[in-house]
Coordinates of C-alpha atoms in Angstrom, one line a residue:
M1 CA -22.9 -18.1 6.5
M2 CA -23.2 -18.7 3.0
D3 CA -22.7 -14.8 2.7
W4 CA -19.9 -14.5 4.6
W5 CA -18.1 -17.3 3.2
Q6 CA -18.9 -15.8 -0.2
L7 CA -17.6 -12.7 1.1
F8 CA -14.3 -14.3 2.7
V9 CA -12.9 -16.4 -0.6
S10 CA -14.4 -13.2 -3.1
F11 CA -12.1 -11.0 -0.8
F12 CA -9.3 -13.5 -0.3
L13 CA -8.7 -14.5 -3.6
A14 CA -9.2 -10.9 -5.4
N15 CA -6.3 -9.9 -3.1
V16 CA -4.3 -13.2 -3.2
F17 CA -4.5 -12.6 -6.9
G18 CA -3.6 -8.6 -7.4
Y19 CA -0.6 -8.7 -7.5
G20 CA 0.8 -4.7 -6.8
G21 CA -1.6 -4.1 -4.3
G22 CA -4.8 -2.3 -4.0
P23 CA -5.1 -0.7 -7.7
S24 CA -4.4 -4.0 -9.3
S25 CA -6.5 -5.7 -6.9
I26 CA -9.5 -3.8 -8.0
P27 CA -10.6 -5.3 -11.2
L28 CA -10.6 -8.7 -9.2
M29 CA -12.4 -7.0 -6.9
Y30 CA -15.0 -6.2 -9.3
Q31 CA -15.6 -9.1 -11.0
E32 CA -16.4 -10.5 -7.6
I33 CA -18.4 -7.5 -6.7
V34 CA -21.1 -7.1 -9.8
P35 CA -20.7 -9.6 -12.2
N36 CA -20.0 -13.0 -10.0
H37 CA -22.2 -12.5 -7.1
A38 CA -24.3 -9.0 -8.1
W39 CA -23.3 -7.6 -4.7
M40 CA -23.8 -4.4 -6.5
T41 CA -24.3 -2.4 -9.9
S42 CA -21.5 -1.6 -12.4
S43 CA -22.8 2.3 -11.2
E44 CA -22.9 1.7 -7.9
F45 CA -19.1 0.3 -7.9
S46 CA -18.2 2.9 -9.9
N47 CA -19.6 5.5 -7.1
M48 CA -17.9 3.6 -4.4
L49 CA -15.0 4.0 -5.9
A50 CA -14.6 7.5 -6.6
L51 CA -15.8 8.1 -2.7
G52 CA -13.1 5.6 -1.6
N53 CA -10.5 7.2 -3.4
A54 CA -11.2 10.6 -2.0
L55 CA -11.0 9.3 1.6
P56 CA -7.4 8.3 3.1
G57 CA -6.2 4.6 3.1
P58 CA -5.6 1.9 1.3
I59 CA -8.5 1.3 -1.5
A60 CA -8.9 -2.4 -1.0
T61 CA -9.7 -2.1 2.5
K62 CA -11.9 0.7 2.1
I63 CA -14.0 -1.5 -1.1
A64 CA -13.8 -4.8 1.7
A65 CA -15.2 -2.7 4.5
Y66 CA -18.1 -1.5 2.4
V67 CA -18.9 -4.5 1.0
G68 CA -18.3 -6.5 3.7
F69 CA -21.0 -4.6 5.8
Q70 CA -23.5 -4.0 2.8
I71 CA -23.3 -8.0 2.8
G72 CA -22.9 -9.0 6.3
G73 CA -23.2 -6.5 8.6
W74 CA -20.1 -5.2 11.1
V75 CA -19.3 -9.4 10.9
G76 CA -19.1 -9.0 6.8
V77 CA -16.3 -5.7 7.5
L78 CA -14.4 -8.2 9.9
I79 CA -14.3 -11.3 7.5
A80 CA -14.6 -9.1 4.3
V81 CA -11.2 -6.7 5.6
G82 CA -9.2 -9.8 7.2
A83 CA -9.7 -11.7 3.7
T84 CA -8.2 -8.5 2.6
V85 CA -5.1 -8.0 4.3
V86 CA -4.3 -11.2 6.1
P87 CA -3.2 -12.5 2.7
S88 CA -0.9 -9.4 1.9
I89 CA 0.5 -9.7 6.0
I90 CA 1.6 -13.5 5.3
A91 CA 3.2 -13.0 2.0
L92 CA 4.9 -9.7 2.2
I93 CA 6.4 -11.9 5.7
I94 CA 7.5 -14.7 3.6
L95 CA 8.1 -13.7 0.4
L96 CA 10.5 -10.0 1.3
N97 CA 12.6 -12.8 3.3
I98 CA 13.0 -15.0 -0.6
L99 CA 13.2 -12.2 -2.5
H100 CA 15.9 -10.4 -0.5
K101 CA 17.8 -14.1 -0.5
Y102 CA 18.0 -14.3 -4.0
K103 CA 17.5 -9.9 -5.4
Q104 CA 19.8 -10.4 -8.1
S105 CA 18.7 -13.8 -9.7
P106 CA 16.9 -13.4 -13.5
V107 CA 13.8 -15.1 -12.9
I108 CA 12.9 -13.1 -9.5
K109 CA 13.7 -9.7 -12.1
G110 CA 11.8 -11.1 -14.7
M111 CA 8.9 -12.9 -12.3
T112 CA 8.2 -8.9 -11.3
L113 CA 9.1 -6.8 -14.7
L114 CA 6.7 -8.8 -16.7
V115 CA 3.8 -9.1 -14.9
Q116 CA 3.1 -5.4 -15.2
P117 CA 1.7 -5.6 -18.7
V118 CA -1.0 -7.4 -17.6
I119 CA -1.6 -5.4 -14.0
A120 CA -1.2 -2.6 -16.6
I121 CA -4.3 -4.2 -18.7
M122 CA -6.7 -4.8 -15.8
M123 CA -6.0 -1.2 -14.6
V124 CA -7.7 -0.5 -18.6
L125 CA -10.1 -2.6 -18.1
V126 CA -11.4 -0.8 -15.1
T127 CA -10.8 2.3 -16.6
W128 CA -12.7 1.5 -19.5
S129 CA -15.8 0.1 -17.9
S130 CA -15.5 3.3 -15.5
L131 CA -15.4 5.2 -18.3
V132 CA -18.7 3.6 -20.1
E133 CA -20.7 3.8 -17.2
S134 CA -19.7 7.5 -17.0
T135 CA -20.2 8.7 -19.6
K136 CA -23.9 6.5 -19.8
T137 CA -24.8 8.9 -17.2
I138 CA -23.3 11.8 -17.8
G139 CA -22.7 12.3 -21.3
Y140 CA -19.5 12.6 -23.3
L141 CA -18.7 15.8 -23.5
Q142 CA -19.7 16.3 -19.8
F143 CA -17.1 13.5 -18.9
F144 CA -14.0 14.3 -21.0
G145 CA -14.5 17.9 -20.1
I146 CA -14.2 17.0 -16.2
A147 CA -11.7 14.4 -17.4
A148 CA -9.8 17.4 -19.3
V149 CA -10.0 19.5 -16.8
A150 CA -9.2 16.7 -14.0
F151 CA -5.6 16.1 -16.0
Y152 CA -4.7 19.6 -16.2
L153 CA -4.9 20.1 -12.5
I154 CA -3.3 16.7 -11.6
Q155 CA -0.5 17.0 -14.3
K156 CA 0.5 20.7 -14.8
R157 CA -1.2 22.6 -12.4
K158 CA 0.3 19.4 -9.4
I159 CA -2.8 19.5 -7.2
H160 CA -3.2 16.5 -5.3
P161 CA -6.0 14.3 -6.6
A162 CA -7.2 14.0 -3.5
F163 CA -8.7 17.9 -3.9
V164 CA -9.9 17.2 -7.1
I165 CA -11.8 14.5 -6.2
V166 CA -13.2 16.8 -3.7
A167 CA -13.7 19.2 -6.2
G168 CA -15.8 16.7 -8.7
F169 CA -17.9 15.8 -5.7
V170 CA -18.8 19.0 -5.1
Y171 CA -19.5 19.4 -9.0
G172 CA -21.8 16.8 -9.2
G173 CA -23.7 18.1 -6.1
I174 CA -24.4 21.1 -7.4
F175 CA -24.9 20.5 -11.2
L176 CA -26.3 17.3 -11.2
S177 CA -28.5 17.7 -8.6

């Protein structure tokens, strides 16, 4: 019962304060899942994030479903996913009505623009954590080689990131097993 409550509170808070959706809630989920509750290691979180990004749909709900299942089975899935989506549904309905009413207000414009650097730093911290974990596991040379190829394929060749992720899985399965 206590695990279910912690699961609910953790995913509820991560998604209430994850302004901007899934990507900005990932660092908050990481904080709850890894350091706060030790439900996963940093490496396990990075692996789950990589696999979750390769699958269709919002990343926040996939993380919630996976962790929820690990902690509380199918009831855990319902609790974690519910805590992830219900705040957004309620907030969306309320906030869109308010934003629509006051869309020309400098305060509203300032709020939405000036929170972006905070979100950017949160993303940098998760990226840094993933970089550190990956370089420990596969080494700097392989990490930066894979990163350079992924950058080239996504940015220059315009290959969809999902295909690049799948290629990374295949590469890892062949060369790291």
